[in-house]
mmCIF file of C-alpha atoms in Angstrom:
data_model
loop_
_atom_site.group_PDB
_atom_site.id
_atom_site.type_symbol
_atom_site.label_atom_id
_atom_site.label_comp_id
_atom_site.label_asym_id
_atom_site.label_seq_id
_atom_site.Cartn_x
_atom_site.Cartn_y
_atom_site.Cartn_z
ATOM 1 C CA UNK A 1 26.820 9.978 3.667
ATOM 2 C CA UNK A 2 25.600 10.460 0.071
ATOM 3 C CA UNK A 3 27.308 11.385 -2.496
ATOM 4 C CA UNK A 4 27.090 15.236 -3.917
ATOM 5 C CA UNK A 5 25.934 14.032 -7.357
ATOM 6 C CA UNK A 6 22.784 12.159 -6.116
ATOM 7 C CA UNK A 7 22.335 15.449 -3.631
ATOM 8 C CA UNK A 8 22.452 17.405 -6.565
ATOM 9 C CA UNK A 9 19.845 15.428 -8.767
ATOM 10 C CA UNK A 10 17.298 14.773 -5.621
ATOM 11 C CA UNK A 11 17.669 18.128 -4.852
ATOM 12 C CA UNK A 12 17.082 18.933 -8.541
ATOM 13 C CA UNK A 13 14.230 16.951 -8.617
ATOM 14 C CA UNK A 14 12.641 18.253 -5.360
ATOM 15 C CA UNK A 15 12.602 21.746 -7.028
ATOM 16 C CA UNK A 16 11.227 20.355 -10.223
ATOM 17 C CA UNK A 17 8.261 19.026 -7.958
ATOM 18 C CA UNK A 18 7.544 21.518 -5.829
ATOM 19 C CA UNK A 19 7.075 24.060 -9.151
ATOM 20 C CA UNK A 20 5.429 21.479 -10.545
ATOM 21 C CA UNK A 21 2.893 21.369 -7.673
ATOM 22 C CA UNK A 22 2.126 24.813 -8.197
ATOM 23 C CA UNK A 23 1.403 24.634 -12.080
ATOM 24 C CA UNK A 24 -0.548 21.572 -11.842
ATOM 25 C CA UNK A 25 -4.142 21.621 -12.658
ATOM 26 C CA UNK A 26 -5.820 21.250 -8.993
ATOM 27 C CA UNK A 27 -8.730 19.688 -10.595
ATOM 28 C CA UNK A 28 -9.805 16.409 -10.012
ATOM 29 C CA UNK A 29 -8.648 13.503 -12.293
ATOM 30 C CA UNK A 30 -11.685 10.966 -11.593
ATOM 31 C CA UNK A 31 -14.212 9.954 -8.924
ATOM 32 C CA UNK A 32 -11.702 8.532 -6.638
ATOM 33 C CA UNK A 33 -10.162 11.897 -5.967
ATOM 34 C CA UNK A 34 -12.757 13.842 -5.508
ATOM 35 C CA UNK A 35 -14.035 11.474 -3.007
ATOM 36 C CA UNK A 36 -10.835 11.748 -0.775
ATOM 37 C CA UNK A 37 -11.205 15.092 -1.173
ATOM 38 C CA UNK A 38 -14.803 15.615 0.014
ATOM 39 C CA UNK A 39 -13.854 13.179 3.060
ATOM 40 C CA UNK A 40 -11.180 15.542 3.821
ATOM 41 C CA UNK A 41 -13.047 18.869 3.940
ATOM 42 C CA UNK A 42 -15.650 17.187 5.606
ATOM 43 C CA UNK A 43 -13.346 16.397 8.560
ATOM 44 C CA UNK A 44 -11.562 19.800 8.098
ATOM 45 C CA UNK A 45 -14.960 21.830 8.506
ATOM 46 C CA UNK A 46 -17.195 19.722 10.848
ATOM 47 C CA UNK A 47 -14.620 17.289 12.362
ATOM 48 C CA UNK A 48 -16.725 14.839 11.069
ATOM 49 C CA UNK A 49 -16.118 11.434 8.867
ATOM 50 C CA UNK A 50 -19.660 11.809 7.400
ATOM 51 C CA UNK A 51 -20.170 13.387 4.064
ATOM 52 C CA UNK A 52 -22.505 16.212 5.394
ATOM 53 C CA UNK A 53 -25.321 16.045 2.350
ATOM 54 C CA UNK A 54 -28.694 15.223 4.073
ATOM 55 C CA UNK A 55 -28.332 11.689 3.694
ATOM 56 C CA UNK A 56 -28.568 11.515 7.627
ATOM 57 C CA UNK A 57 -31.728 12.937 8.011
ATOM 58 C CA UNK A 58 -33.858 12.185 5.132
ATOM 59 C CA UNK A 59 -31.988 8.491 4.519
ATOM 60 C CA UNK A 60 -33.003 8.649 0.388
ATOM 61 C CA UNK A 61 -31.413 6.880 -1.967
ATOM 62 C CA UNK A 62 -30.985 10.450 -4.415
ATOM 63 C CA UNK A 63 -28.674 11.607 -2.049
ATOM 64 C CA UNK A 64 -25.899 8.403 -2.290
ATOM 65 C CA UNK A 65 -23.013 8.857 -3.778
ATOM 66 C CA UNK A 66 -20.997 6.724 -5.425
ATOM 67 C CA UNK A 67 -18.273 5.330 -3.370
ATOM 68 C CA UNK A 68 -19.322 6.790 0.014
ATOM 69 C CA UNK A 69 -20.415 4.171 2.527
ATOM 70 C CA UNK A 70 -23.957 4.188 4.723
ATOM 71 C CA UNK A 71 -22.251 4.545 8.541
ATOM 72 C CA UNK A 72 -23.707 5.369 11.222
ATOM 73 C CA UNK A 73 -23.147 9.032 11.395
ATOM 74 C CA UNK A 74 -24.066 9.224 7.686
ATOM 75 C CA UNK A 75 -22.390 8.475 4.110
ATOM 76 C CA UNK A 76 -18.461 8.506 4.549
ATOM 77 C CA UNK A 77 -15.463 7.417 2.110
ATOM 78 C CA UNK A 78 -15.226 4.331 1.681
ATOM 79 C CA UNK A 79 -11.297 4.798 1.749
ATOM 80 C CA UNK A 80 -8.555 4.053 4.283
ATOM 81 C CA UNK A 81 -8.386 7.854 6.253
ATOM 82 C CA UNK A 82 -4.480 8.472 5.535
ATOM 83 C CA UNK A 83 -5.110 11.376 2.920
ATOM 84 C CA UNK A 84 -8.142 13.254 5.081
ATOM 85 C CA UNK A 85 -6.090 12.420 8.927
ATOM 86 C CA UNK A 86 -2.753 14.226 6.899
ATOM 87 C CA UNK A 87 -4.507 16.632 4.518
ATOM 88 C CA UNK A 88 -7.505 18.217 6.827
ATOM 89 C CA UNK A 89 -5.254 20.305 8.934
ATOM 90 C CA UNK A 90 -3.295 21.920 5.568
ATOM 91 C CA UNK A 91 -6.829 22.253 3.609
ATOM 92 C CA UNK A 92 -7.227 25.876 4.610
ATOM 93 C CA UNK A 93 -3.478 27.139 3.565
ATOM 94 C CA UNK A 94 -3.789 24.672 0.452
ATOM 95 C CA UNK A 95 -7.216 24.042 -0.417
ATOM 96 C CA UNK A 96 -7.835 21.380 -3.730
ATOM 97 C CA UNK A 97 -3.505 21.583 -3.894
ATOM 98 C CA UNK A 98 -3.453 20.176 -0.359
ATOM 99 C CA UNK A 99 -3.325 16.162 -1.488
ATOM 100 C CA UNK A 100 -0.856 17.104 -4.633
ATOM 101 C CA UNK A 101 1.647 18.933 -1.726
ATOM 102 C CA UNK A 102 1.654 16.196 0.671
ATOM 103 C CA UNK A 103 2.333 13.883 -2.557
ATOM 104 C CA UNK A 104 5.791 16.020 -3.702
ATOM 105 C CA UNK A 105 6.891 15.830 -0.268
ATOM 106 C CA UNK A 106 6.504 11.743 -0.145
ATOM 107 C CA UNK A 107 8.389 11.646 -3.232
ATOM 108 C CA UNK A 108 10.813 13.779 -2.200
ATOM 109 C CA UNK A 109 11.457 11.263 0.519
ATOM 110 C CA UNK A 110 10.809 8.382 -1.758
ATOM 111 C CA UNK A 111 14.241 9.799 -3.751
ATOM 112 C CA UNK A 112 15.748 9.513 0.074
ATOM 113 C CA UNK A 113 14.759 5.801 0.711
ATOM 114 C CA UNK A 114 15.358 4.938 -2.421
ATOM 115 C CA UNK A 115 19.302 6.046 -2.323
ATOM 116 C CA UNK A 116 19.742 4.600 0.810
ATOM 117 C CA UNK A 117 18.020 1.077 -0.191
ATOM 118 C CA UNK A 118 20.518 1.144 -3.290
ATOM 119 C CA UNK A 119 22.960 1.312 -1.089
ATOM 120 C CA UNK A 120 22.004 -0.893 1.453
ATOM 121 C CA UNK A 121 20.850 -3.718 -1.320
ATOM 122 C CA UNK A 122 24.028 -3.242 -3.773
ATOM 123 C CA UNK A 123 26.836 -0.780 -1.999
ATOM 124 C CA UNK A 124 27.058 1.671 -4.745
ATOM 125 C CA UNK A 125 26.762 4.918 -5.039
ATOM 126 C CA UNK A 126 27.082 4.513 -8.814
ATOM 127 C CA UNK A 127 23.917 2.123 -8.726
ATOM 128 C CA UNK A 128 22.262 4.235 -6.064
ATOM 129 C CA UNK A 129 22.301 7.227 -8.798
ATOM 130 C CA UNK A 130 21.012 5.144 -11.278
ATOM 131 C CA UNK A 131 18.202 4.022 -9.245
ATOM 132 C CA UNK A 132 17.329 7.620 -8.881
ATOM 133 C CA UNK A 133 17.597 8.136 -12.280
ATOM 134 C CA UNK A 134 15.191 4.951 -13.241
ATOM 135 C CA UNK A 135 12.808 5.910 -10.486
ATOM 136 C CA UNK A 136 12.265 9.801 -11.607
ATOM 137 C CA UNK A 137 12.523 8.909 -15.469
ATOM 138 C CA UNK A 138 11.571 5.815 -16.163
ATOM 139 C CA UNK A 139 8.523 4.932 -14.214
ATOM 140 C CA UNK A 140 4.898 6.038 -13.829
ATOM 141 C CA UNK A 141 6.346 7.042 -10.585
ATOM 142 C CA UNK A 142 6.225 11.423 -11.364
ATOM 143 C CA UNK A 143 2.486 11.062 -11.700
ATOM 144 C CA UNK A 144 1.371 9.957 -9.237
ATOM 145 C CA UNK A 145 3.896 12.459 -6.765
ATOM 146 C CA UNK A 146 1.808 15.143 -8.919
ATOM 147 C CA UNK A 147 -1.858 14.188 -8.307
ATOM 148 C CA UNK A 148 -4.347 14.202 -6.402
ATOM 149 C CA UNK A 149 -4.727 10.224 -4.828
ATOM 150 C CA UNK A 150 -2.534 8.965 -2.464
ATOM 151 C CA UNK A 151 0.013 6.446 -4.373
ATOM 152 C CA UNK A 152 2.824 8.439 -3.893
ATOM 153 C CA UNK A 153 2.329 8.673 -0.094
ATOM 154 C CA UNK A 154 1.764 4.706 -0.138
ATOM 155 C CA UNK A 155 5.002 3.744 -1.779
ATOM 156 C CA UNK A 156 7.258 6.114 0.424
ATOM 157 C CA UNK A 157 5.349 4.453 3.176
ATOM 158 C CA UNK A 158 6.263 1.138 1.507
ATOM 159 C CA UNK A 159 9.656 1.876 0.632
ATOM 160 C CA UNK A 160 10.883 3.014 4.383
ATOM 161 C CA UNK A 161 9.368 -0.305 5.192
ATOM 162 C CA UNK A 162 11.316 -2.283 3.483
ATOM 163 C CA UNK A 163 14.401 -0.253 4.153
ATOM 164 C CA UNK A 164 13.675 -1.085 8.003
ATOM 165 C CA UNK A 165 13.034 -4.322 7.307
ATOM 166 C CA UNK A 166 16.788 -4.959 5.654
ATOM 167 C CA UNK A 167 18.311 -3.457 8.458
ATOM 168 C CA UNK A 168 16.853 -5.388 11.236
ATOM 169 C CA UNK A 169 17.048 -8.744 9.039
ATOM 170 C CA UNK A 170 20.492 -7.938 8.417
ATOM 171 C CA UNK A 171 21.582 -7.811 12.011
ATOM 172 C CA UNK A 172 22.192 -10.560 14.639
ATOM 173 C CA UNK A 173 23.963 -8.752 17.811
ATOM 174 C CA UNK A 174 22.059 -6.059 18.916
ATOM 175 C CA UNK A 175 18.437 -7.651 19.851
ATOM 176 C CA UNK A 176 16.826 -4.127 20.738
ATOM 177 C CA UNK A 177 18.083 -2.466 17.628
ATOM 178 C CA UNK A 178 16.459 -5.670 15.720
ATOM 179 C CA UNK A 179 13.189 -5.178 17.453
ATOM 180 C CA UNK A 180 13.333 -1.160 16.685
ATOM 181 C CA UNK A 181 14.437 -1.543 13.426
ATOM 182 C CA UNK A 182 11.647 -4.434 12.563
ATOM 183 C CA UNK A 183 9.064 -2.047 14.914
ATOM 184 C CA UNK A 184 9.448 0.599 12.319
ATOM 185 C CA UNK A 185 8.924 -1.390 9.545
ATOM 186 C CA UNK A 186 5.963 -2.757 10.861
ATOM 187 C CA UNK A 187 4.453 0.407 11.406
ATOM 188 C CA UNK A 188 5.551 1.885 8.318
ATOM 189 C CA UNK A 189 3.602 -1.345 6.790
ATOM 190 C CA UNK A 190 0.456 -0.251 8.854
ATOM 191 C CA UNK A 191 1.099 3.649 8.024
ATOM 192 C CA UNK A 192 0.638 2.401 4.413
ATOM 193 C CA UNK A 193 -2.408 1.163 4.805
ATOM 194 C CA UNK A 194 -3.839 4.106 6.127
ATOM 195 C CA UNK A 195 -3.065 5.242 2.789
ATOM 196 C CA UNK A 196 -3.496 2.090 0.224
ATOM 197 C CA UNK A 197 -4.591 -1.520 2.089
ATOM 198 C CA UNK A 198 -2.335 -3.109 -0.870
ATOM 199 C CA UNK A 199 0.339 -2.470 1.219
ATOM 200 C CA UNK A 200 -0.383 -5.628 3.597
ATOM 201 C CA UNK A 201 1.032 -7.976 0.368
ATOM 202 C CA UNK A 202 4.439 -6.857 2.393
ATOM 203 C CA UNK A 203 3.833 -9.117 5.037
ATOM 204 C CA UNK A 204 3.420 -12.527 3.732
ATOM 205 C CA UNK A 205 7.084 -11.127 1.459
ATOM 206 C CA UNK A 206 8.558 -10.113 4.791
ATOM 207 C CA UNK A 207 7.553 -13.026 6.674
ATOM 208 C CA UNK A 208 8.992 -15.696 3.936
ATOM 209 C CA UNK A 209 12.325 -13.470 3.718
ATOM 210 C CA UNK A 210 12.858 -13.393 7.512
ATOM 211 C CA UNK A 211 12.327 -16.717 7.798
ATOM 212 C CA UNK A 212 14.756 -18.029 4.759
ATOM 213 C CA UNK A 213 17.252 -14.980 5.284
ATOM 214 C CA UNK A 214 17.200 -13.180 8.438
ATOM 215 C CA UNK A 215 19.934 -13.405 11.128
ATOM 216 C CA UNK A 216 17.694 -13.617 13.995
ATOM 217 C CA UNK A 217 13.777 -14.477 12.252
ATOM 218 C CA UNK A 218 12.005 -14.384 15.444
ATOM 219 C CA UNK A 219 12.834 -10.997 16.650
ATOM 220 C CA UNK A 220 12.650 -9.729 13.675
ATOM 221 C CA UNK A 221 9.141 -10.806 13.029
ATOM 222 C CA UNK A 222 8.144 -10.555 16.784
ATOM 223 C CA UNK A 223 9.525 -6.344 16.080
ATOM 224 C CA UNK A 224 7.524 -6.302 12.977
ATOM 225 C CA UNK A 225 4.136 -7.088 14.888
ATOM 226 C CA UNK A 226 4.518 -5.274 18.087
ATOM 227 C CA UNK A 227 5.094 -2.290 15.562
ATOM 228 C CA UNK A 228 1.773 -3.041 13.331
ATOM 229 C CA UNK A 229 -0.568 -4.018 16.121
ATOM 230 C CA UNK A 230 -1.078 -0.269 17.387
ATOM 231 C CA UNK A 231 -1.320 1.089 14.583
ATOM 232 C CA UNK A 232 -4.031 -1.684 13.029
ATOM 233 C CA UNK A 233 -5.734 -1.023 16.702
ATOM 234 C CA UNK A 234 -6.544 2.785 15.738
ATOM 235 C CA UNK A 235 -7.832 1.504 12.482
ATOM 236 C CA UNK A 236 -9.903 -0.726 14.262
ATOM 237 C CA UNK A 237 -11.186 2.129 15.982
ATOM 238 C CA UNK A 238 -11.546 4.685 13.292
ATOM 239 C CA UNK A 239 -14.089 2.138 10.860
ATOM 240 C CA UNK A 240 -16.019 1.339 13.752
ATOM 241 C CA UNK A 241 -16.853 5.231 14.182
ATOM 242 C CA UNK A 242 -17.184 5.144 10.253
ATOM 243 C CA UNK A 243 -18.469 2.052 9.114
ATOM 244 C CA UNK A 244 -19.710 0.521 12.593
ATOM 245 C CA UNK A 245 -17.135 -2.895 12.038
ATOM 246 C CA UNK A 246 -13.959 -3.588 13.938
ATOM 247 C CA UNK A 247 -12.643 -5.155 10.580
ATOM 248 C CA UNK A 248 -9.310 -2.458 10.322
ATOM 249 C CA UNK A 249 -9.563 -3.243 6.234
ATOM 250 C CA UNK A 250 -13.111 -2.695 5.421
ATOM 251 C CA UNK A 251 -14.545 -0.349 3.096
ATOM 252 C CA UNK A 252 -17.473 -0.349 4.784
ATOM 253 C CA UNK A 253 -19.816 -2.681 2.090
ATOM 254 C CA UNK A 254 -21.144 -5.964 2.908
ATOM 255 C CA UNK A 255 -19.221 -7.639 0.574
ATOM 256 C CA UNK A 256 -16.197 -7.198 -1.619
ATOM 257 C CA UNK A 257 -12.403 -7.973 -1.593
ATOM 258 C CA UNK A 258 -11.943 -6.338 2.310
ATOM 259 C CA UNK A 259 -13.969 -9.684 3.559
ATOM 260 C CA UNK A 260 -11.648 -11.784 5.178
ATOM 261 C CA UNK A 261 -13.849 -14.771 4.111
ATOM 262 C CA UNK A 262 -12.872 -14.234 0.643
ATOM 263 C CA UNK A 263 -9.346 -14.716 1.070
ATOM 264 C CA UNK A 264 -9.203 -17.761 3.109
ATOM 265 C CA UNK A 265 -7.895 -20.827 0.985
ATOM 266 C CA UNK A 266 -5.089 -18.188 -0.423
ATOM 267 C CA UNK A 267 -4.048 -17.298 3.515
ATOM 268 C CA UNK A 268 -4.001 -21.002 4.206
ATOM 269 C CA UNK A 269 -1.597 -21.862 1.275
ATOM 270 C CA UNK A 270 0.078 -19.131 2.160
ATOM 271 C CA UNK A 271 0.241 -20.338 6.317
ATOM 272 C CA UNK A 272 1.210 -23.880 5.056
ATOM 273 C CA UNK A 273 4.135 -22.343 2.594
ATOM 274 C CA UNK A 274 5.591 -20.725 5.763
ATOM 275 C CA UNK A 275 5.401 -23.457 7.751
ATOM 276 C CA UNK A 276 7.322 -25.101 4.655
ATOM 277 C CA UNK A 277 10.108 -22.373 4.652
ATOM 278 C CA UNK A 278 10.391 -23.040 8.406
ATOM 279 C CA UNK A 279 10.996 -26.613 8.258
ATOM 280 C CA UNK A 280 13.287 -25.918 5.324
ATOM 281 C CA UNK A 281 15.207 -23.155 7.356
ATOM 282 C CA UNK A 282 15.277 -25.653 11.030
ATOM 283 C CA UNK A 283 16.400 -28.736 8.901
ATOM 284 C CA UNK A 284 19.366 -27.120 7.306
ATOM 285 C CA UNK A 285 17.719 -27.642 3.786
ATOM 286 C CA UNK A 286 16.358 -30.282 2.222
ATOM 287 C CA UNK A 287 17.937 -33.356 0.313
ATOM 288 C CA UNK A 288 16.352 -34.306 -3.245
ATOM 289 C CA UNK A 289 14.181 -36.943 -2.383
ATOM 290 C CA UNK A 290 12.258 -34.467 0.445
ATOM 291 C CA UNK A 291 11.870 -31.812 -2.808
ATOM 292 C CA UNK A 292 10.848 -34.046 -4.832
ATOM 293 C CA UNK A 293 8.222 -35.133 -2.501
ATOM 294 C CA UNK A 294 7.188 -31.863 -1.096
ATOM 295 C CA UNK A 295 6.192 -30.902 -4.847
ATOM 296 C CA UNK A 296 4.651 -34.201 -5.605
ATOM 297 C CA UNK A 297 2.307 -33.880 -2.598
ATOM 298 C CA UNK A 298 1.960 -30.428 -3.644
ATOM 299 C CA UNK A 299 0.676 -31.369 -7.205
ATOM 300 C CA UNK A 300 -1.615 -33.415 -5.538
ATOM 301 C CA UNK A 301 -3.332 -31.038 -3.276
ATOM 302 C CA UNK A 302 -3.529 -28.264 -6.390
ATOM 303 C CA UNK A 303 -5.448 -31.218 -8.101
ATOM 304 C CA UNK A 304 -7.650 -31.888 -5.644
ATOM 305 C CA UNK A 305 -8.267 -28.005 -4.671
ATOM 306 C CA UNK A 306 -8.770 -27.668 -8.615
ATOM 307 C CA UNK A 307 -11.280 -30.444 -8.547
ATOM 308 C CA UNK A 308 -13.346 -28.755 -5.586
ATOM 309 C CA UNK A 309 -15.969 -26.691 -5.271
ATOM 310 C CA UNK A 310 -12.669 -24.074 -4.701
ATOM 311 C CA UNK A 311 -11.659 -24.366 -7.805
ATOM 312 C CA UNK A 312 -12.929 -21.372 -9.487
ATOM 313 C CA UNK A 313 -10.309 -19.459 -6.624
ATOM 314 C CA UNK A 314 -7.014 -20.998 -8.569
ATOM 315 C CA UNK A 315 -9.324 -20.083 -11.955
ATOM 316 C CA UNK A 316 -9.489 -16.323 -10.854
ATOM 317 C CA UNK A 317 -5.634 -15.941 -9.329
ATOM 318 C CA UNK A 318 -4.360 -17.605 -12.662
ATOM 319 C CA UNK A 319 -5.896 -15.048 -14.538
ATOM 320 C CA UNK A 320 -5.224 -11.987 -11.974
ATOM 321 C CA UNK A 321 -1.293 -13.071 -12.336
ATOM 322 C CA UNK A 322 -1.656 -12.688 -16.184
ATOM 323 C CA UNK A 323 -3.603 -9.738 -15.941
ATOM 324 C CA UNK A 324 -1.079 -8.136 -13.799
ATOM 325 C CA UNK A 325 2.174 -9.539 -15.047
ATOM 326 C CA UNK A 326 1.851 -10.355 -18.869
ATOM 327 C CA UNK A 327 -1.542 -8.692 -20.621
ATOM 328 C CA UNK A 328 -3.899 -6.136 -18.342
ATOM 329 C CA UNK A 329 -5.771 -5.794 -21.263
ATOM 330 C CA UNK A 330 -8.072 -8.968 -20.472
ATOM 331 C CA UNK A 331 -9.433 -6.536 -17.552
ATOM 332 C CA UNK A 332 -13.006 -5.840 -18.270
ATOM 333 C CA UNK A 333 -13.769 -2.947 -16.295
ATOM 334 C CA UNK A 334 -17.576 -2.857 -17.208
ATOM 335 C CA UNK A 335 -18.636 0.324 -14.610
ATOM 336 C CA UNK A 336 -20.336 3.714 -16.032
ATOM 337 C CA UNK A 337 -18.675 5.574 -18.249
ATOM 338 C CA UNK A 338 -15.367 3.342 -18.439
ATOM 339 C CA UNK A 339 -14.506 2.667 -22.393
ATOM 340 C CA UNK A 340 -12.454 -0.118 -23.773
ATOM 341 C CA UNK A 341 -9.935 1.504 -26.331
ATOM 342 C CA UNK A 342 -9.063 -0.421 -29.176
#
């Protein structure tokens, strides 16, 4: 049970939120948002994915607008549907607040799932207060549970998952709890993405930490698909009525990051590294000599990927690692309007 002084502060919290949703400017923050927004309303008053604007019937190229996709009912969002499949049917009570509302109530749950995973991860309440405390006060987290995009809704989505996915790695007796357990974290993977496609990065985690640490790896993972395949089969479903493709990540271009093409050599090193952890995790370990030749080989085949016409792929990861993790401000963002600060 938790603890009446984390109650106290998530409750705390969930009050300061939900005034805080009330105050908050309803106006839109940039293009993204008010392109969610439009998607939604659009579904809400026609129960259509199309951006209603004439671009159907007179097909000119004044009426695109940026960020909506050419499908075959019309111009839709290019982004996943989460926000306009959970917003459309409050957009009436809520109107432009509707997005900011269903944000505070993911982060309400966030606080939840975040308790619980201290508690789970270190068995503390102690630590699972402080975790509270970091989360609410020492993160970029608050703004995005009062705004307008979906973030907030992606990491509770995100964070359940990886609650689930502790539990069922963490258990060896019960098979059918494992599967359940591992079902709902696959879906809550595949949930996320309805909201944010980033959230697929969990499985390649999820599939090396099962593998290395899980009590029974094979039900776990076999729990984890069987609970992202439905899920990934309405999404399917939904961007062929949008965007006319079966591909569940697209954003409805020709090209870009959602092409699975792009992301080949990465999804190979990553299938080979997995088959490496499973080896490592049938053998029992490995001795020196193996390690030592398992990253000799390994230097080898980064030389002679580097020396390809691939190359340019470790080029561009190298620098999106540094750009992430150590300076963002190499990121030249060179669209309309965007201004590098000094």
């Amino acid at each position: 049970l938790m603890d009446k002084k984390s109650l106290t502060l998530i409750f705390g919290l969930a009050v300061l939120f939900l005034f805080g949703a009330t105050r908050m400017s309803d106006g839109f923050y940039n293009i993204d948002e008010v392109i969610y927004f439009i998607g939604a309303e659009a579904f809400w008053r026609t129960g259509s994915f199309a951006v209603q604007n004439g671009f159907e019937s007179f097909h000119s190229d004044d009426l695109r607008v940026w960020l909506l996709s050419e499908g075959p009912s019309g111009l839709t969002p290019q982004y996943p549907l989460g926000l306009t499949l959970a917003g459309f049917p409050l957009m009436e009570l809520l109107g432009q607040r509707t997005f900011i509302f269903l944000n505070v109530c993911a982060g309400i749950g966030t606080l939840f799932v975040t308790y619980a995973l201290a508690i789970r991860l270190f068995g503390s309440k102690q630590v699972a207060y402080i975790a509270i405390i970091l989360l609410a006060f020492c993160s970029f987290w608050p703004e995005f549970v009062l705004a307008q995009w979906p973030h907030s809704l992606s990491i509770f989505c995100t964070s359940c998952a990886i609650y689930f996915f502790l539990v069922a790695s963490e258990n060896s007796q019960r098979v059918g709890h494992i599967l359940l357990m591992a079902g709902l974290s696959g879906g809550m993977v595949a949930v996320g993405l309805f909201f944010r496609l980033e959230a697929i990065l969990l499985l390649p985690a999820f599939a090396a930490i099962a593998i290395l640490f899980a009590q029974r790896p094979v039900v776990v993972m076999a729990g984890g698909a069987l609970g992202i395949l439905p899920v990934l089969v309405v999404m399917m479903l939904l961007n062929e009525a949008r965007f006319g493709t079966l591909n569940p990540l697209s954003y409805g271009s020709v090209g870009g990051a959602t092409v699975a093409t792009r992301h080949l050599i990465p999804a190979i090193a990553m299938l080979v590294g997995l088959a490496g952890l499973i080896c490592y995790r049938v053998g029992g370990g490995f001795d020196r000599r193996t390690g030592r030749i398992i990253v000799f080989v390994g230097g080898i085949c980064l030389c002679a990927l580097a020396l390809s016409p691939y190359g340019h792929m470790l080029t561009r990861i190298a620098r999106g690692a540094h750009a992430l993790l150590i300076d963002s401000t190499v990121i030249v963002d060179d669209r309309p309007g965007v201004f590098r600060q000094p």
